[in-house]
Tab-separated table of C-alpha atoms and ligand atoms in Angstrom:
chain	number	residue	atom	x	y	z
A	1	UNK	CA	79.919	-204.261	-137.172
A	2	UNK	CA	81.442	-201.475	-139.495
A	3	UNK	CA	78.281	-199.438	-140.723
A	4	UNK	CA	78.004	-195.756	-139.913
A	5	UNK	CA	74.529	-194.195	-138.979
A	6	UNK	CA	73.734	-190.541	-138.186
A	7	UNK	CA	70.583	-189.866	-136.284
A	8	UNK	CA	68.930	-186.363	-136.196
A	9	UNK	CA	68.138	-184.324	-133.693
A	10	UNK	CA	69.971	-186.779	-131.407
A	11	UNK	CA	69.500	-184.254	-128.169
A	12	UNK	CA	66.740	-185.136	-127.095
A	13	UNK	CA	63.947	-187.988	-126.256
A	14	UNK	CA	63.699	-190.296	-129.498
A	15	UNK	CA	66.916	-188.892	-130.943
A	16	UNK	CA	68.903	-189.550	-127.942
A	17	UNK	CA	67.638	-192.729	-127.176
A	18	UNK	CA	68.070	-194.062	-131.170
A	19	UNK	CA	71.747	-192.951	-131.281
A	20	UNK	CA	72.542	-194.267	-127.859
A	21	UNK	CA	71.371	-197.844	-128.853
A	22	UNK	CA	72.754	-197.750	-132.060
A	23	UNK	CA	76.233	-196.853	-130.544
A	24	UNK	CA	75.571	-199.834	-127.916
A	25	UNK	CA	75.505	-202.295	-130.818
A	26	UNK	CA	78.693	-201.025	-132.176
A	27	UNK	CA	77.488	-198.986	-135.226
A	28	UNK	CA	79.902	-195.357	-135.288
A	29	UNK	CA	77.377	-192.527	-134.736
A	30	UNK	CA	76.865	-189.179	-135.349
A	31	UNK	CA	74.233	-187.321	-133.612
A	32	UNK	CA	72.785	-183.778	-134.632
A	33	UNK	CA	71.488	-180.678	-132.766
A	34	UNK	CA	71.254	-177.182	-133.856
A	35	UNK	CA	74.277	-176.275	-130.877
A	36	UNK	CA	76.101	-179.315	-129.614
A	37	UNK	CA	78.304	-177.078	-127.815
A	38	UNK	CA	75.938	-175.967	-125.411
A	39	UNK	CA	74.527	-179.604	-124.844
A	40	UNK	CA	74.303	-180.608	-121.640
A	41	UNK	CA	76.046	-184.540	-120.336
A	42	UNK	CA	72.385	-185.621	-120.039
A	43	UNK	CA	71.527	-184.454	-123.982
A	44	UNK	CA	74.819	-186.718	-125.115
A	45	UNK	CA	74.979	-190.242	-125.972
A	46	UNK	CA	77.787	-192.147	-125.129
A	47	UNK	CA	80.128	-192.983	-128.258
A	48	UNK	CA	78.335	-190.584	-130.392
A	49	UNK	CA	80.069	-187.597	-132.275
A	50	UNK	CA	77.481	-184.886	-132.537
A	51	UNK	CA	77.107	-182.669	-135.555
A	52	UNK	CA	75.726	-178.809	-135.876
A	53	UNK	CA	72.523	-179.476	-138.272
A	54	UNK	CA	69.682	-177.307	-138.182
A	55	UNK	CA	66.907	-178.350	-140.622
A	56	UNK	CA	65.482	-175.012	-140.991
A	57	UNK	CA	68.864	-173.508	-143.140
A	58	UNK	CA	69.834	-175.443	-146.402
A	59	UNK	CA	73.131	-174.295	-146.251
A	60	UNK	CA	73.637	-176.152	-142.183
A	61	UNK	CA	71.696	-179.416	-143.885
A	62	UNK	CA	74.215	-179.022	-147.378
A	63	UNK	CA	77.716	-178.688	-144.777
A	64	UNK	CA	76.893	-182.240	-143.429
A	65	UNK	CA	77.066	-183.828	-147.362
A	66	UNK	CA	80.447	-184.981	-147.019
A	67	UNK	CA	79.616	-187.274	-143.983
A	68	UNK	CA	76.473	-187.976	-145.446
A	69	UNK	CA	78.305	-189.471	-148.317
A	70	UNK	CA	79.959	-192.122	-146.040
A	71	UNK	CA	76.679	-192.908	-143.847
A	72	UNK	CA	74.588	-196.018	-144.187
A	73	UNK	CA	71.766	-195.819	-141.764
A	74	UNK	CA	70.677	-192.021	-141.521
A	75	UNK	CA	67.290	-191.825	-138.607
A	76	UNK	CA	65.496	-188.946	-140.060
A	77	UNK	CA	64.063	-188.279	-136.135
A	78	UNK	CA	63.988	-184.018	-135.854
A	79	UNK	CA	61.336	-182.079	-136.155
A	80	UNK	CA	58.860	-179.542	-134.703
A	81	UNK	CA	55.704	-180.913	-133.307
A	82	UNK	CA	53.399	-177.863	-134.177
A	83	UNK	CA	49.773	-176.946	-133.274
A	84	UNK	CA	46.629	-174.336	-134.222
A	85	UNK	CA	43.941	-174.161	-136.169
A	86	UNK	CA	44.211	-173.990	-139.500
A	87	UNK	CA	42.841	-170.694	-139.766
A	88	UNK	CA	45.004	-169.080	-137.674
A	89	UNK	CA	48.326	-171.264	-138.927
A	90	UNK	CA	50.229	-168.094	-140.303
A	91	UNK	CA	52.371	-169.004	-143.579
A	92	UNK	CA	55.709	-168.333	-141.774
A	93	UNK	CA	55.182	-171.187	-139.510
A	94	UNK	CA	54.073	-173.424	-142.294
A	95	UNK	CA	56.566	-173.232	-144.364
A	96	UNK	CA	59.040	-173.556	-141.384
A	97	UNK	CA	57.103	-176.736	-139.823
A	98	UNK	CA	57.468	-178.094	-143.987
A	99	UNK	CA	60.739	-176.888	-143.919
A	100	UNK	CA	62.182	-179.165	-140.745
A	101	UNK	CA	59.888	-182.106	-140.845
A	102	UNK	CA	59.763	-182.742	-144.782
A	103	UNK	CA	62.213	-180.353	-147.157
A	104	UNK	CA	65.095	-180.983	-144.718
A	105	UNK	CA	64.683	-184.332	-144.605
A	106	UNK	CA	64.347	-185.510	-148.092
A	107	UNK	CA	67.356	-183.461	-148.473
A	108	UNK	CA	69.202	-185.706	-146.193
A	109	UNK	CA	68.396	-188.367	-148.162
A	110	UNK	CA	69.508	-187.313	-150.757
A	111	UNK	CA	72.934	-186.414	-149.814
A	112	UNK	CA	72.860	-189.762	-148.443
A	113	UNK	CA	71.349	-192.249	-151.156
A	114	UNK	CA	74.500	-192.399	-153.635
A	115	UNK	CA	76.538	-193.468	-151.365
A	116	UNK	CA	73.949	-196.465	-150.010
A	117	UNK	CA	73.219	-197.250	-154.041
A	118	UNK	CA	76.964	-197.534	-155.026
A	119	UNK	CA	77.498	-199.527	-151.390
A	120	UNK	CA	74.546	-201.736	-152.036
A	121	UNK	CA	73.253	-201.717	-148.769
A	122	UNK	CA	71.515	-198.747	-146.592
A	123	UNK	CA	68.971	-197.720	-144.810
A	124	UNK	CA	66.384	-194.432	-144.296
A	125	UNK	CA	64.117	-194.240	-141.536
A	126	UNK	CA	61.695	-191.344	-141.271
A	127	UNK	CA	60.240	-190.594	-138.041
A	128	UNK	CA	56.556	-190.054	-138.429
A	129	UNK	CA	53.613	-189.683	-136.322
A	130	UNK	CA	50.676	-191.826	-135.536
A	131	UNK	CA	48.213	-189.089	-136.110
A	132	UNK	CA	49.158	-189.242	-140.127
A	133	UNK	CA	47.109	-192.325	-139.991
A	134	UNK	CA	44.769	-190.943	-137.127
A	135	UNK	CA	44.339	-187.401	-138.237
A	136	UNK	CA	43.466	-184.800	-135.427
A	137	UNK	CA	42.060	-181.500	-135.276
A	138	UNK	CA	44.208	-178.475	-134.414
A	139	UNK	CA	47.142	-180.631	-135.575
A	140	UNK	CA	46.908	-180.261	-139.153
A	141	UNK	CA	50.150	-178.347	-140.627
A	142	UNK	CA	52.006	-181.324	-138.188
A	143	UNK	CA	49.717	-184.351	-139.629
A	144	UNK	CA	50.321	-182.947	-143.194
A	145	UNK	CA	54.037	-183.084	-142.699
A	146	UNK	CA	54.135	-186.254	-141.224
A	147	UNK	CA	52.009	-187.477	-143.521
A	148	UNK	CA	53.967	-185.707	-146.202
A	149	UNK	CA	57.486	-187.108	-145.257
A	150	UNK	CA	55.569	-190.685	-145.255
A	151	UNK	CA	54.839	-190.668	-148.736
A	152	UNK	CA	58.216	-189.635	-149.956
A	153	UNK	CA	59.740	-192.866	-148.331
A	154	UNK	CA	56.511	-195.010	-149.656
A	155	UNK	CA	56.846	-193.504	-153.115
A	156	UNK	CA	60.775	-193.694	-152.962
A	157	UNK	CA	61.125	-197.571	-151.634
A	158	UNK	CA	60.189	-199.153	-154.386
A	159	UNK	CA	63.503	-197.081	-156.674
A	160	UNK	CA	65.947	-197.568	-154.409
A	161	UNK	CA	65.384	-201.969	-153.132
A	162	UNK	CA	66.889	-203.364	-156.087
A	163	UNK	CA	70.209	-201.764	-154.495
A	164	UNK	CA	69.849	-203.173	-151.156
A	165	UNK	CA	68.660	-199.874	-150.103
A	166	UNK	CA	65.485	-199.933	-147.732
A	167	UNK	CA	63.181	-196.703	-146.941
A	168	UNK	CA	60.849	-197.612	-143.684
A	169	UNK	CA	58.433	-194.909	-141.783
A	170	UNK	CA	58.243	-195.639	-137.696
A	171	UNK	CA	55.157	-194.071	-136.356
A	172	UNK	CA	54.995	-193.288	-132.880
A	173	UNK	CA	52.284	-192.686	-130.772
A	174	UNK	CA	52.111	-190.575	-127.192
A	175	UNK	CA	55.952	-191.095	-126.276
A	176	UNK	CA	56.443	-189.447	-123.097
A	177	UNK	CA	59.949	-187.053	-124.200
A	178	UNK	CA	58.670	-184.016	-122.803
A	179	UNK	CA	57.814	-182.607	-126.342
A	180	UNK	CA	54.915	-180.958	-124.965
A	181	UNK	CA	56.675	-178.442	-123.604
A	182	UNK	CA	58.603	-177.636	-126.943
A	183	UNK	CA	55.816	-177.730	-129.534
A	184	UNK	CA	55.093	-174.642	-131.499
A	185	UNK	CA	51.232	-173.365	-130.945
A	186	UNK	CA	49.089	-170.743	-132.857
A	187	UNK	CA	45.903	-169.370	-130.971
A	188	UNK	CA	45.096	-166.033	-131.283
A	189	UNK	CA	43.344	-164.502	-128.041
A	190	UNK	CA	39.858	-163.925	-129.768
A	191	UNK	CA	39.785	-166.973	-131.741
A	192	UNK	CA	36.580	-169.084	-131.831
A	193	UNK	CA	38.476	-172.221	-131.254
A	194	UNK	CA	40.390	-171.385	-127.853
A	195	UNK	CA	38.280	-173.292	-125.658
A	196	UNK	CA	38.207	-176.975	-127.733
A	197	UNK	CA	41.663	-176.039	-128.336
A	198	UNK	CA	42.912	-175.600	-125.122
A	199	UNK	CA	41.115	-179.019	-124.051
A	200	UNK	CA	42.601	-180.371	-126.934
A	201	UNK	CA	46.022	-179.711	-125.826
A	202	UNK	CA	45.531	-180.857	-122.350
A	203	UNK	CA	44.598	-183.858	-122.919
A	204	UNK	CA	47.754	-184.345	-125.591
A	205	UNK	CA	49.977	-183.087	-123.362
A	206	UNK	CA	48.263	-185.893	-120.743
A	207	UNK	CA	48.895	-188.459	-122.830
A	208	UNK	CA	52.036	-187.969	-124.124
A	209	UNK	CA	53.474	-187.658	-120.375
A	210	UNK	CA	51.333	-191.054	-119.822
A	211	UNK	CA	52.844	-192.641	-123.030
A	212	UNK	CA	55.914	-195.324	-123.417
A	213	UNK	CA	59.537	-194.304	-123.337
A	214	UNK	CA	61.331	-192.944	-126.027
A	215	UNK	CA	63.740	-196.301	-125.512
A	216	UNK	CA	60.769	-198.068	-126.301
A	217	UNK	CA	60.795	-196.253	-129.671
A	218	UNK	CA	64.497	-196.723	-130.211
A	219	UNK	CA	63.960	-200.480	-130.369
A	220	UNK	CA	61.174	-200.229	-133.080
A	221	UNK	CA	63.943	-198.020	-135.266
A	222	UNK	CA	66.677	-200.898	-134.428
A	223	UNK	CA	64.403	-203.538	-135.246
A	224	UNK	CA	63.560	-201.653	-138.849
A	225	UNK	CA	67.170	-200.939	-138.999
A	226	UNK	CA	68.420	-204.492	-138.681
A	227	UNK	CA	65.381	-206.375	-141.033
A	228	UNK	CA	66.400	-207.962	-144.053
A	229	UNK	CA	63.848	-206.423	-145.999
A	230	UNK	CA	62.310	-203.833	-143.646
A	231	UNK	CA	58.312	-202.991	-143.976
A	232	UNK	CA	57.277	-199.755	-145.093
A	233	UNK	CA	56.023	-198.868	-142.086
A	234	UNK	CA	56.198	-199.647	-137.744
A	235	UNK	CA	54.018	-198.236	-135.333
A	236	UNK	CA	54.681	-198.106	-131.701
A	237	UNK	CA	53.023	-197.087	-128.850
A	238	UNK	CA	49.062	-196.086	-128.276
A	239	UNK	CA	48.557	-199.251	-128.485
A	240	UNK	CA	49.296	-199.227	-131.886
A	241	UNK	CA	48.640	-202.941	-133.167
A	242	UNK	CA	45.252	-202.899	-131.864
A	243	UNK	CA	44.505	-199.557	-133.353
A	244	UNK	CA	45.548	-200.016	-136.536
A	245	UNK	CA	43.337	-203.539	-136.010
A	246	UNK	CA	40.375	-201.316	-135.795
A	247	UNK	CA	40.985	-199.226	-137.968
A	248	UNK	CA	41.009	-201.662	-140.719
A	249	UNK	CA	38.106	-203.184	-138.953
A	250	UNK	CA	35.529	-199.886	-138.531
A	251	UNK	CA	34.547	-197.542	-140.818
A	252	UNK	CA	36.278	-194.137	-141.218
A	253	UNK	CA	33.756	-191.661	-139.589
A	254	UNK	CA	33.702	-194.395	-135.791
A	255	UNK	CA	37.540	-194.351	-136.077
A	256	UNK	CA	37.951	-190.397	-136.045
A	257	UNK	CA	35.498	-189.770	-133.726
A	258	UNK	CA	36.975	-192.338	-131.097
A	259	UNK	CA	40.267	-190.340	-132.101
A	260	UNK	CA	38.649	-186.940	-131.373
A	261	UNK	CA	37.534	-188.364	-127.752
A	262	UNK	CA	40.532	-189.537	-126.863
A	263	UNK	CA	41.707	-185.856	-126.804
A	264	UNK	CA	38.500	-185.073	-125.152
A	265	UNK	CA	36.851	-183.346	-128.563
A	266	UNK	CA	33.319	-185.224	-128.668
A	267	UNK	CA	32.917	-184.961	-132.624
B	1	NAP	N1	57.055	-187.505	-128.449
B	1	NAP	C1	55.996	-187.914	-129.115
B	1	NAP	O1	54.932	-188.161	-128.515
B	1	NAP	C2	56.053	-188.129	-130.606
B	1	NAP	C3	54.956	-188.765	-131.214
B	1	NAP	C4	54.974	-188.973	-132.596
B	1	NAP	C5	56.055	-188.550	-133.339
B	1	NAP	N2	57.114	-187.921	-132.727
B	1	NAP	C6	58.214	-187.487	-133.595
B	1	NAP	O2	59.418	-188.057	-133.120
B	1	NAP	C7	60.516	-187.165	-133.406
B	1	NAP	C8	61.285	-186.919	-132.121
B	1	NAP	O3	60.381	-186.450	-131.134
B	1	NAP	P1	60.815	-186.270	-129.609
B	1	NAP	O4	59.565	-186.348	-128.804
B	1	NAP	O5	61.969	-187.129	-129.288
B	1	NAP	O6	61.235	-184.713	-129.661
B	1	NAP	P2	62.207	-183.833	-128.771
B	1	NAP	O7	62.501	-184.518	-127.471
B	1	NAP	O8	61.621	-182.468	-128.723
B	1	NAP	O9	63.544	-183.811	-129.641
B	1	NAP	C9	63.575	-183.128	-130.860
B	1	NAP	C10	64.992	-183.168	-131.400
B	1	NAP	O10	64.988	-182.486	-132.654
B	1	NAP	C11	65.995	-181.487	-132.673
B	1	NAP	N3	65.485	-180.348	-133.441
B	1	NAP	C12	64.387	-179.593	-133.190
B	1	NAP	N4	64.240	-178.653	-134.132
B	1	NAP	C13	65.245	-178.826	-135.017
B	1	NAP	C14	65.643	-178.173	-136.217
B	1	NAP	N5	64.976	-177.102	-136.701
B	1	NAP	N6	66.739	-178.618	-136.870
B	1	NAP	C15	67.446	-179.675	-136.406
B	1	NAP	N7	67.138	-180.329	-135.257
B	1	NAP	C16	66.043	-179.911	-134.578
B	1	NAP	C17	66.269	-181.146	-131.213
B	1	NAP	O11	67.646	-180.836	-131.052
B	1	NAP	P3	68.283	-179.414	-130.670
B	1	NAP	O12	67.257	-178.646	-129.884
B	1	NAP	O13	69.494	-179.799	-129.851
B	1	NAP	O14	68.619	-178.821	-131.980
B	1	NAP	C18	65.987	-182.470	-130.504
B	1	NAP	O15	67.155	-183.264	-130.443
B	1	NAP	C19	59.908	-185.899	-134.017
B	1	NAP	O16	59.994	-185.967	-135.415
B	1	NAP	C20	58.448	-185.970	-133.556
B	1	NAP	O17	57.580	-185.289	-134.433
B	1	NAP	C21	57.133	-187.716	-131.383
């Protein structure tokens, strides 16, 4: 094996686990955070060379275009898992939560698709989010951007195949990684939504500590990584085949309600 990947946000849960496997099957890694020097042993992969990168500043995303230029499989995995209503979203936080999970990212890809073209082999995975196919209130600046990051790589795929280059979504569901504790949340203390809100969170926060491991995640990414001809999109976790069974199955209104009870909003 001689191909070179760089995971994002490789720190942490998803990240972590993604460059840690890909370094066990002999790929050379480099792993992001915003401040590997203050990493802790537990927040490093073994065999993987972590890189400063912090979505949020052009300039940090531009300084990595050199290695970029040399990478084959780049996991687009960082981002900010953010939450409010959209009335009370202010404009700072959207264009950051835009900025790290979308801007940042297709930026990456492009420092990195030359080099795949003129190779004639690569691969881009983008890290999604179940809930851009199972939409959720108070999550709408993260669904957008998920959703948002997902059709750059479905709109892309189809330039870049005939060079042996392959763009794939994975969509996870409730992946217990502790993100609950880091996401980003907008309430102010008079707003009309607190109380929904505040059960809404709970019971995200429940099920994300209840959900599958982020190794379980890392596999799905491998197993997109190494396909032939990988599909434009995985899901894993939530029980993701059988939801997306129903939802081809049920009509639109059933599916978001059983969506909304789920995190204990009865729609
Ligand atoms: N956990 C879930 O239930 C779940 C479900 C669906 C989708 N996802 C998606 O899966 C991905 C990973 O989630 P996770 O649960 O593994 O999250 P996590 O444990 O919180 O890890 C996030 C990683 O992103 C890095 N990061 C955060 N902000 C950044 C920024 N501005 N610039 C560069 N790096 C940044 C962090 O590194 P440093 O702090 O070291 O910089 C960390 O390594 C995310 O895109 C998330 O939206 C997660």
């Amino acid at each position: 094996m001689d191909r070179t990947a760089l995971v994002t946000g490789a720190s942490s849960g998803i990240g972590l686990a993604t460059a840690a496997a890909l370094a066990a099957r002999g790929f050379r890694v480099f792993g992001t955070s915003r401040d590997p020097e203050r990493l802790k042993p537990e927040q490093r992969a073994d065999g993987v060379d972590y890189l400063p990168l912090d979505l949020g500043d052009d300039a940090s995303i531009d300084s990595l275009a050199e290695t970029l230029a040399g990478v084959d499989v780049l996991v687009n995995n960082a981002g900010e898992s953010q939450s409010g209503p959209i009335e009370e979203l202010p404009g700072e936080a959207l264009r950051r939560i835009f900025q790290v999970n979308v801007f940042g990212p297709v930026r990456l890809a492009q420092l990195v698709l030359p080099g795949m073209r003129a190779r004639g082999y690569g691969r881009v995975v983008m890290v999604g989010s179940m809930l851009a196919s199972f939409p959720l209130a108070y999550r709408s600046s993260y669904v957008a951007s998920k959703a948002a990051i997902k059709g750059f790589s479905n709109g892309a795929r189809q330039e870049l195949t005939p060079f042996g280059v392959w763009l794939t979504t994975v969509e996870p569901g409730s992946i217990a990684t502790g993100i609950s504790e880091r996401r980003t949340k907008y309430i102010s203390d008079d707003s009309p939504y607190r109380e929904d809100f505040a059960r809404m969170l709970a019971a995200l926060d429940r099920n994300e500590r209840a959900g599958i491991t982020a190794e379980r995640v890392a596999q799905t990414i491998v197993t997109a990584i190494a396909a032939d001809r990988p599909k434009a999109r995985y899901a894993v976790g939530s029980n993701a085949p059988a939801v997306f069974a129903l939802k081809r199955l049920l009509p639109g209104g059933i599916v978001e309600k059983i969506v909304h009870r789920r995190h204990d909003l009865n729609r």
